[in-house]
Each structure stands twice: as structure tokens, then as C-alpha cells.
PDB file of C-alpha atoms in Angstrom:
ATOM      1  CA  UNK A  59     -25.521   8.214 -10.297  1.00 81.00           C
ATOM      2  CA  UNK A  60     -21.895   7.062  -9.606  1.00 88.00           C
ATOM      3  CA  UNK A  61     -20.871   4.719  -6.845  1.00 91.00           C
ATOM      4  CA  UNK A  62     -18.317   6.140  -4.341  1.00 93.00           C
ATOM      5  CA  UNK A  63     -16.662   4.401  -1.291  1.00 92.00           C
ATOM      6  CA  UNK A  64     -15.539   6.596   1.618  1.00 93.00           C
ATOM      7  CA  UNK A  65     -12.582   4.904   3.679  1.00 93.00           C
ATOM      8  CA  UNK A  66     -13.018   5.777   7.495  1.00 92.00           C
ATOM      9  CA  UNK A  67     -10.355   4.997  10.479  1.00 90.00           C
ATOM     10  CA  UNK A  68     -12.343   3.062  13.167  1.00 88.00           C
ATOM     11  CA  UNK A  69      -8.847   2.669  15.046  1.00 86.00           C
ATOM     12  CA  UNK A  70     -10.144   4.711  17.630  1.00 86.00           C
ATOM     13  CA  UNK A  71     -13.862   4.814  17.289  1.00 85.00           C
ATOM     14  CA  UNK A  72     -15.911   2.518  19.777  1.00 85.00           C
ATOM     15  CA  UNK A  73     -18.466   0.314  18.386  1.00 81.00           C
ATOM     16  CA  UNK A  74     -21.403   2.551  19.800  1.00 83.00           C
ATOM     17  CA  UNK A  75     -20.071   5.683  18.238  1.00 86.00           C
ATOM     18  CA  UNK A  76     -19.777   3.819  14.645  1.00 85.00           C
ATOM     19  CA  UNK A  77     -23.642   2.964  15.061  1.00 87.00           C
ATOM     20  CA  UNK A  78     -24.464   6.542  15.651  1.00 90.00           C
ATOM     21  CA  UNK A  79     -22.038   7.792  12.911  1.00 90.00           C
ATOM     22  CA  UNK A  80     -23.754   5.607  10.422  1.00 89.00           C
ATOM     23  CA  UNK A  81     -27.086   7.261  11.629  1.00 92.00           C
ATOM     24  CA  UNK A  82     -25.969  10.622  11.245  1.00 93.00           C
ATOM     25  CA  UNK A  83     -24.948  10.226   7.674  1.00 93.00           C
ATOM     26  CA  UNK A  84     -28.066   8.406   6.621  1.00 93.00           C
ATOM     27  CA  UNK A  85     -30.082  11.309   8.164  1.00 93.00           C
ATOM     28  CA  UNK A  86     -27.692  13.889   6.385  1.00 93.00           C
ATOM     29  CA  UNK A  87     -28.371  11.972   3.146  1.00 94.00           C
ATOM     30  CA  UNK A  88     -32.090  12.257   3.563  1.00 94.00           C
ATOM     31  CA  UNK A  89     -31.803  15.992   4.362  1.00 93.00           C
ATOM     32  CA  UNK A  90     -29.809  16.608   1.208  1.00 94.00           C
ATOM     33  CA  UNK A  91     -32.105  14.356  -0.755  1.00 92.00           C
ATOM     34  CA  UNK A  92     -35.084  16.913   0.531  1.00 92.00           C
ATOM     35  CA  UNK A  93     -33.144  19.850  -0.894  1.00 92.00           C
ATOM     36  CA  UNK A  94     -32.915  18.267  -4.325  1.00 92.00           C
ATOM     37  CA  UNK A  95     -29.571  16.408  -4.208  1.00 92.00           C
ATOM     38  CA  UNK A  96     -29.037  12.923  -5.463  1.00 93.00           C
ATOM     39  CA  UNK A  97     -27.147  10.644  -2.874  1.00 94.00           C
ATOM     40  CA  UNK A  98     -28.056   7.383  -1.299  1.00 92.00           C
ATOM     41  CA  UNK A  99     -26.290   5.784   1.419  1.00 92.00           C
ATOM     42  CA  UNK A 100     -26.320   1.853   0.398  1.00 91.00           C
ATOM     43  CA  UNK A 101     -24.349  -0.081   2.874  1.00 90.00           C
ATOM     44  CA  UNK A 102     -21.051  -0.263   5.076  1.00 88.00           C
ATOM     45  CA  UNK A 103     -18.509  -2.973   5.522  1.00 89.00           C
ATOM     46  CA  UNK A 104     -15.814  -3.154   8.332  1.00 87.00           C
ATOM     47  CA  UNK A 105     -12.363  -4.625   7.954  1.00 86.00           C
ATOM     48  CA  UNK A 106     -11.261  -5.436  11.577  1.00 83.00           C
ATOM     49  CA  UNK A 107      -7.649  -6.394  10.817  1.00 83.00           C
ATOM     50  CA  UNK A 108      -7.034  -3.012   9.483  1.00 84.00           C
ATOM     51  CA  UNK A 109      -9.479  -0.920  11.847  1.00 86.00           C
ATOM     52  CA  UNK A 110     -11.468   0.543   9.141  1.00 89.00           C
ATOM     53  CA  UNK A 111     -14.992   0.850   7.633  1.00 90.00           C
ATOM     54  CA  UNK A 112     -15.763   1.220   3.929  1.00 91.00           C
ATOM     55  CA  UNK A 113     -19.099   2.936   3.226  1.00 92.00           C
ATOM     56  CA  UNK A 114     -20.781   2.520   0.028  1.00 92.00           C
ATOM     57  CA  UNK A 115     -22.862   5.829  -1.460  1.00 93.00           C
ATOM     58  CA  UNK A 116     -24.379   6.592  -4.754  1.00 92.00           C
ATOM     59  CA  UNK A 117     -24.268  10.149  -5.672  1.00 93.00           C
ATOM     60  CA  UNK A 118     -23.961  12.484  -8.761  1.00 91.00           C
ATOM     61  CA  UNK A 119     -20.591  13.575  -7.477  1.00 93.00           C
ATOM     62  CA  UNK A 120     -18.102  13.089  -4.684  1.00 93.00           C
ATOM     63  CA  UNK A 121     -18.829  16.689  -3.411  1.00 94.00           C
ATOM     64  CA  UNK A 122     -22.338  15.932  -2.504  1.00 93.00           C
ATOM     65  CA  UNK A 123     -20.888  12.568  -0.454  1.00 94.00           C
ATOM     66  CA  UNK A 124     -18.201  15.295   1.019  1.00 94.00           C
ATOM     67  CA  UNK A 125     -21.163  17.329   2.104  1.00 94.00           C
ATOM     68  CA  UNK A 126     -23.272  14.863   3.620  1.00 93.00           C
ATOM     69  CA  UNK A 127     -20.383  13.977   5.792  1.00 93.00           C
ATOM     70  CA  UNK A 128     -19.937  17.706   6.566  1.00 94.00           C
ATOM     71  CA  UNK A 129     -23.371  17.928   7.809  1.00 93.00           C
ATOM     72  CA  UNK A 130     -23.146  14.565   9.713  1.00 92.00           C
ATOM     73  CA  UNK A 131     -19.684  15.872  10.996  1.00 93.00           C
ATOM     74  CA  UNK A 132     -18.383  12.301  10.653  1.00 92.00           C
ATOM     75  CA  UNK A 133     -14.514  12.232   9.702  1.00 92.00           C
ATOM     76  CA  UNK A 134     -13.221   9.976   7.038  1.00 92.00           C
ATOM     77  CA  UNK A 135     -10.132   9.367   5.290  1.00 92.00           C
ATOM     78  CA  UNK A 136     -10.667   9.197   1.696  1.00 92.00           C
ATOM     79  CA  UNK A 137     -13.731   9.288  -1.018  1.00 93.00           C
ATOM     80  CA  UNK A 138     -13.097   7.252  -4.203  1.00 92.00           C
ATOM     81  CA  UNK A 139     -15.200   6.451  -7.099  1.00 92.00           C
ATOM     82  CA  UNK A 140     -15.731   2.491  -7.612  1.00 89.00           C
ATOM     83  CA  UNK A 141     -17.104   0.391 -10.707  1.00 83.00           C
ATOM     84  CA  UNK A 142     -20.361  -0.726 -10.649  1.00 70.00           C
ATOM     85  CA  UNK A 143     -20.127  -4.681 -10.994  1.00 70.00           C
ATOM     86  CA  UNK A 144     -23.669  -5.496 -10.153  1.00 64.00           C
ATOM     87  CA  UNK A 145     -24.900  -8.991 -11.551  1.00 64.00           C
ATOM     88  CA  UNK A 146     -26.718  -8.892 -14.647  1.00 61.00           C
ATOM     89  CA  UNK A 147     -30.236  -9.875 -12.584  1.00 57.00           C
ATOM     90  CA  UNK A 148     -30.029  -6.896 -10.252  1.00 56.00           C
ATOM     91  CA  UNK A 149     -31.047  -3.624 -11.563  1.00 55.00           C
ATOM     92  CA  UNK A 150     -27.951  -0.909 -11.739  1.00 51.00           C
ATOM     93  CA  UNK A 151     -30.102   2.240 -11.135  1.00 53.00           C
ATOM     94  CA  UNK A 152     -28.996   2.367  -7.363  1.00 46.00           C
ATOM     95  CA  UNK A 153     -31.314   5.306  -6.760  1.00 41.00           C
ATOM     96  CA  UNK A 154     -34.262   3.186  -7.514  1.00 43.00           C
ATOM     97  CA  UNK A 155     -36.392   2.066  -4.518  1.00 40.00           C
ATOM     98  CA  UNK A 156     -36.931  -1.460  -3.240  1.00 41.00           C
ATOM     99  CA  UNK A 157     -40.603  -1.217  -3.731  1.00 40.00           C
ATOM    100  CA  UNK A 158     -40.522   0.107  -7.355  1.00 39.00           C
ATOM    101  CA  UNK A 159     -37.918  -2.877  -8.121  1.00 40.00           C
ATOM    102  CA  UNK A 160     -40.504  -5.286  -6.724  1.00 42.00           C
ATOM    103  CA  UNK A 161     -43.183  -3.906  -8.998  1.00 42.00           C
ATOM    104  CA  UNK A 162     -41.264  -4.774 -11.716  1.00 39.00           C
ATOM    105  CA  UNK A 163     -40.675  -8.162 -11.109  1.00 40.00           C
ATOM    106  CA  UNK A 164     -42.903 -10.449 -13.626  1.00 42.00           C
ATOM    107  CA  UNK A 165     -44.834  -7.309 -14.193  1.00 42.00           C
ATOM    108  CA  UNK A 166     -43.256  -6.100 -17.609  1.00 45.00           C
ATOM    109  CA  UNK A 167     -44.881  -2.906 -19.112  1.00 47.00           C
ATOM    110  CA  UNK A 168     -45.721  -2.934 -22.648  1.00 44.00           C
ATOM    111  CA  UNK A 169     -43.682   0.297 -23.270  1.00 47.00           C
ATOM    112  CA  UNK A 170     -40.832  -0.393 -21.157  1.00 45.00           C
ATOM    113  CA  UNK A 171     -39.228  -3.828 -23.472  1.00 44.00           C
ATOM    114  CA  UNK A 172     -35.777  -2.456 -23.113  1.00 46.00           C
ATOM    115  CA  UNK A 173     -36.372  -1.404 -19.631  1.00 46.00           C
ATOM    116  CA  UNK A 174     -37.214  -4.954 -18.623  1.00 43.00           C
ATOM    117  CA  UNK A 175     -33.874  -6.388 -19.941  1.00 45.00           C
ATOM    118  CA  UNK A 176     -31.985  -5.215 -17.024  1.00 45.00           C
ATOM    119  CA  UNK A 177     -34.628  -5.627 -14.480  1.00 45.00           C
ATOM    120  CA  UNK A 178     -34.970  -8.741 -12.280  1.00 46.00           C
ATOM    121  CA  UNK A 179     -37.070 -11.713 -13.441  1.00 50.00           C
ATOM    122  CA  UNK A 180     -39.081 -14.262 -11.598  1.00 50.00           C
ATOM    123  CA  UNK A 181     -36.281 -16.709 -12.395  1.00 51.00           C
ATOM    124  CA  UNK A 182     -33.476 -14.358 -10.989  1.00 57.00           C
ATOM    125  CA  UNK A 183     -35.305 -13.805  -7.847  1.00 61.00           C
ATOM    126  CA  UNK A 184     -34.026 -17.098  -5.902  1.00 67.00           C
ATOM    127  CA  UNK A 185     -30.356 -15.828  -7.176  1.00 66.00           C
ATOM    128  CA  UNK A 186     -31.108 -12.456  -5.923  1.00 68.00           C
ATOM    129  CA  UNK A 187     -32.097 -13.620  -2.433  1.00 67.00           C
ATOM    130  CA  UNK A 188     -29.226 -15.973  -2.376  1.00 70.00           C
ATOM    131  CA  UNK A 189     -26.786 -13.178  -3.364  1.00 72.00           C
ATOM    132  CA  UNK A 190     -28.437 -10.905  -0.604  1.00 73.00           C
ATOM    133  CA  UNK A 191     -28.465 -13.600   2.249  1.00 73.00           C
ATOM    134  CA  UNK A 192     -24.584 -14.216   1.650  1.00 75.00           C
ATOM    135  CA  UNK A 193     -24.178 -10.308   1.664  1.00 76.00           C
ATOM    136  CA  UNK A 194     -25.979 -10.262   5.205  1.00 75.00           C
ATOM    137  CA  UNK A 195     -23.883 -13.315   6.331  1.00 77.00           C
ATOM    138  CA  UNK A 196     -20.775 -11.633   5.501  1.00 78.00           C
ATOM    139  CA  UNK A 197     -21.509  -8.369   7.118  1.00 76.00           C
ATOM    140  CA  UNK A 198     -22.534 -10.239  10.274  1.00 77.00           C
ATOM    141  CA  UNK A 199     -19.301 -12.261  10.212  1.00 79.00           C
ATOM    142  CA  UNK A 200     -17.466  -8.726   9.740  1.00 79.00           C
ATOM    143  CA  UNK A 201     -19.336  -7.420  12.776  1.00 76.00           C
ATOM    144  CA  UNK A 202     -18.675 -10.437  14.741  1.00 78.00           C
ATOM    145  CA  UNK A 203     -15.190 -10.172  14.118  1.00 80.00           C
ATOM    146  CA  UNK A 204     -14.923  -6.565  15.145  1.00 78.00           C
ATOM    147  CA  UNK A 205     -16.367  -7.556  18.445  1.00 77.00           C
ATOM    148  CA  UNK A 206     -13.985 -10.215  19.015  1.00 79.00           C
ATOM    149  CA  UNK A 207     -11.088  -7.886  17.960  1.00 77.00           C
ATOM    150  CA  UNK A 208     -12.389  -5.588  20.615  1.00 77.00           C
ATOM    151  CA  UNK A 209     -12.665  -7.685  23.191  1.00 81.00           C
ATOM    152  CA  UNK A 210      -9.098  -9.166  22.517  1.00 81.00           C
ATOM    153  CA  UNK A 211      -7.906  -5.713  22.523  1.00 82.00           C
ATOM    154  CA  UNK A 212      -9.592  -5.119  25.838  1.00 82.00           C
ATOM    155  CA  UNK A 213      -8.172  -8.228  27.412  1.00 83.00           C
ATOM    156  CA  UNK A 214      -4.624  -7.230  25.747  1.00 84.00           C
ATOM    157  CA  UNK A 215      -4.783  -3.821  27.414  1.00 83.00           C
ATOM    158  CA  UNK A 216      -5.619  -5.261  30.812  1.00 85.00           C
ATOM    159  CA  UNK A 217      -2.988  -7.965  30.521  1.00 87.00           C
ATOM    160  CA  UNK A 218      -0.553  -5.113  29.808  1.00 85.00           C
ATOM    161  CA  UNK A 219      -1.859  -3.412  32.972  1.00 83.00           C
ATOM    162  CA  UNK A 220      -1.253  -6.373  35.120  1.00 86.00           C
ATOM    163  CA  UNK A 221       2.047  -6.962  33.826  1.00 87.00           C
ATOM    164  CA  UNK A 222       3.367  -3.224  34.304  1.00 85.00           C
ATOM    165  CA  UNK A 223       1.877  -3.884  37.807  1.00 87.00           C
ATOM    166  CA  UNK A 224       3.931  -6.998  38.308  1.00 87.00           C
ATOM    167  CA  UNK A 225       7.169  -5.299  37.076  1.00 87.00           C
ATOM    168  CA  UNK A 226       6.665  -2.448  39.479  1.00 87.00           C
ATOM    169  CA  UNK A 227       6.253  -5.096  42.155  1.00 88.00           C
ATOM    170  CA  UNK A 228       9.329  -6.963  41.157  1.00 90.00           C
ATOM    171  CA  UNK A 229      11.448  -3.773  40.897  1.00 89.00           C
ATOM    172  CA  UNK A 230       9.766  -3.083  44.682  1.00 88.00           C
ATOM    173  CA  UNK A 231      10.896  -6.460  45.766  1.00 90.00           C
ATOM    174  CA  UNK A 232      14.468  -6.141  44.570  1.00 89.00           C
ATOM    175  CA  UNK A 233      14.989  -2.694  46.131  1.00 87.00           C
ATOM    176  CA  UNK A 234      13.840  -4.372  49.375  1.00 87.00           C
ATOM    177  CA  UNK A 235      16.123  -7.363  48.938  1.00 89.00           C
ATOM    178  CA  UNK A 236      19.257  -5.150  48.164  1.00 88.00           C
ATOM    179  CA  UNK A 237      18.398  -3.024  50.976  1.00 88.00           C
ATOM    180  CA  UNK A 238      18.186  -6.141  53.299  1.00 90.00           C
ATOM    181  CA  UNK A 239      21.217  -7.605  51.765  1.00 88.00           C
ATOM    182  CA  UNK A 240      23.390  -4.231  52.668  1.00 89.00           C
ATOM    183  CA  UNK A 241      21.727  -4.177  56.045  1.00 87.00           C
ATOM    184  CA  UNK A 242      22.746  -8.010  56.796  1.00 87.00           C
ATOM    185  CA  UNK A 243      26.226  -7.120  55.455  1.00 89.00           C
ATOM    186  CA  UNK A 244      26.617  -4.407  57.893  1.00 88.00           C
ATOM    187  CA  UNK A 245      25.366  -6.614  60.733  1.00 89.00           C
ATOM    188  CA  UNK A 246      27.921  -9.249  59.990  1.00 87.00           C
ATOM    189  CA  UNK A 247      30.728  -6.576  59.855  1.00 86.00           C
ATOM    190  CA  UNK A 248      29.459  -4.960  63.010  1.00 86.00           C
ATOM    191  CA  UNK A 249      29.189  -8.883  64.825  1.00 86.00           C
ATOM    192  CA  UNK A 250      32.905  -9.329  63.655  1.00 86.00           C
ATOM    193  CA  UNK A 251      33.982  -6.019  65.207  1.00 85.00           C
ATOM    194  CA  UNK A 252      32.356  -6.843  68.459  1.00 86.00           C
ATOM    195  CA  UNK A 253      33.671 -10.431  68.446  1.00 84.00           C
ATOM    196  CA  UNK A 254      37.525  -8.927  67.872  1.00 83.00           C
ATOM    197  CA  UNK A 255      36.805  -6.687  70.942  1.00 85.00           C
ATOM    198  CA  UNK A 256      35.370  -9.442  73.039  1.00 85.00           C
ATOM    199  CA  UNK A 257      38.413 -11.279  72.371  1.00 86.00           C
ATOM    200  CA  UNK A 258      41.050  -8.621  73.189  1.00 84.00           C
ATOM    201  CA  UNK A 259      39.309  -8.194  76.379  1.00 84.00           C
ATOM    202  CA  UNK A 260      39.477 -11.937  76.998  1.00 84.00           C
ATOM    203  CA  UNK A 261      43.001 -11.952  76.292  1.00 82.00           C
ATOM    204  CA  UNK A 262      43.731  -9.192  78.541  1.00 81.00           C
ATOM    205  CA  UNK A 263      41.888 -10.465  81.325  1.00 85.00           C
ATOM    206  CA  UNK A 264      43.927 -14.128  80.969  1.00 83.00           C
ATOM    207  CA  UNK A 265      47.125 -12.202  80.770  1.00 81.00           C
ATOM    208  CA  UNK A 266      46.337 -10.542  84.121  1.00 81.00           C
ATOM    209  CA  UNK A 267      45.160 -13.623  85.630  1.00 79.00           C
ATOM    210  CA  UNK A 268      48.438 -15.294  84.558  1.00 76.00           C
ATOM    211  CA  UNK A 269      50.694 -12.261  86.019  1.00 71.00           C
ATOM    212  CA  UNK A 270      48.666 -12.703  89.486  1.00 70.00           C
ATOM    213  CA  UNK A 271      49.394 -16.092  89.719  1.00 66.00           C
ATOM    214  CA  UNK A 272      53.033 -15.790  88.763  1.00 64.00           C
ATOM    215  CA  UNK A 273      53.334 -13.054  91.711  1.00 63.00           C
ATOM    216  CA  UNK A 274      51.501 -14.850  94.221  1.00 61.00           C
ATOM    217  CA  UNK A 275      53.982 -18.254  93.793  1.00 62.00           C
ATOM    218  CA  UNK A 276      56.871 -15.777  94.093  1.00 60.00           C
ATOM    219  CA  UNK A 277      55.685 -14.726  97.377  1.00 61.00           C
ATOM    220  CA  UNK A 278      55.215 -18.268  98.718  1.00 59.00           C
ATOM    221  CA  UNK A 279      58.573 -19.602  97.800  1.00 59.00           C
ATOM    222  CA  UNK A 280      60.330 -16.404  99.869  1.00 58.00           C
ATOM    223  CA  UNK A 281      57.929 -17.118 103.071  1.00 58.00           C
ATOM    224  CA  UNK A 282      59.101 -20.682 102.793  1.00 59.00           C
ATOM    225  CA  UNK A 283      63.025 -19.941 102.730  1.00 58.00           C
ATOM    226  CA  UNK A 284      62.826 -17.842 105.727  1.00 56.00           C
TER     227      UNK A 284
END
């Protein structure tokens, strides 16, 4: 069996859907194995910075991996074959179950001398446990990073929405300020016009009053001369 990496785009896939897709792909692999096809879903890794997942499969051909994703109805970007660089103390037969691997630890058969040269020994068991623990920690860190990235994205979306609302409010206030400024200028112009009319009326009244006083003084002088 060869190793294949399936690259998937997670930029628009919720975390819950990613879990469901994993389950569906695993079920599809079990279904194909029941039909006699060799395929195994090994593991998944998430790259939060790129928003993508890398799923590792063991299969006889990439067509079997494609068929599994077709059965699961899970979209993918591409499928590429990769080299197996597993450490020497880890058995390279990826189709072998864990239980059968444990039976070979420290229990070599008389007719399997060549086979035990590749199997894990009791001496390498601590190294394997440490290697598996490191892998689990790395995968947990990847998931935590993905969750943190999703939270930051949600917070960023909220801030963008609030920023848009604030911009709309500022634009509304500016429009209202412009309207008030226009009304103020109109009121000042109307007040100036009213003040001009009042001044004209007052001037006219004062002129009439002055003319009346002049006529009254002339009549008084004529009466005195007579």
C-alpha cells in the first residue's frame, strides 16, 4: 500500500462540519474495505494559517482514495502520493492493525526472522510511545490554534460590523450637522432682512416725527407775529 495525502480547503468549513467529514470518510473507508478494496484512513493534520487540512491515507491507488471521498461526499483540493519516512522502529506495513503489531513486540516467531528485523522491539517501545505522544501534542496544538483562529475571525467579523455601524452613524450625524448649518445660515439671513426692514420703518417714523415738529414750530411763530 502506498501513502497519499488529501488536501482539503477549510476556509469556509465550520469546525463541527470538519468532524462530521472525518467520520464520513472513515465510514466510507470501512465500506470499501468490506468490498475487498485496500484503504485506510490514518490521520489528519490542520494548517490554521492556510485554512486547510492534510489527511493521510494508505491505499493501493489514488482512485480508491477518490472513491472513498466520493462515497463520503467530502470535497478535496487534490490527492498526492507521499514517501514513507517512518522511523526504523515503526513497522512500515500501514495496513497492519495495532493489535497484531503489539503481538510482535518481544514475541518473535521462529519462521519470521526477516520480519522481526523491521518490527518494533521492547527496546524501541519507549521511543515509539514518546513519538506518539509528541504527535498527539502536535495535533492538539493544531486544533487549539484552529479554534483560536476561528474565535479571532469571529471577533474580527464582529468588530467589522460594529465599525460599519459607527461609520453609518457618523455619516448620518454629518448629514444632520450640514442640515442644521444650512438652517442656521437661512435664519441669519432672514434675521438680517428683518433687521433691515425694522431699521427702514424706524427711520421713516423718525423722519415723519421731525417733519411734524418743524410744521408746528412754523405755525407758532406766525401766531406770535400777529
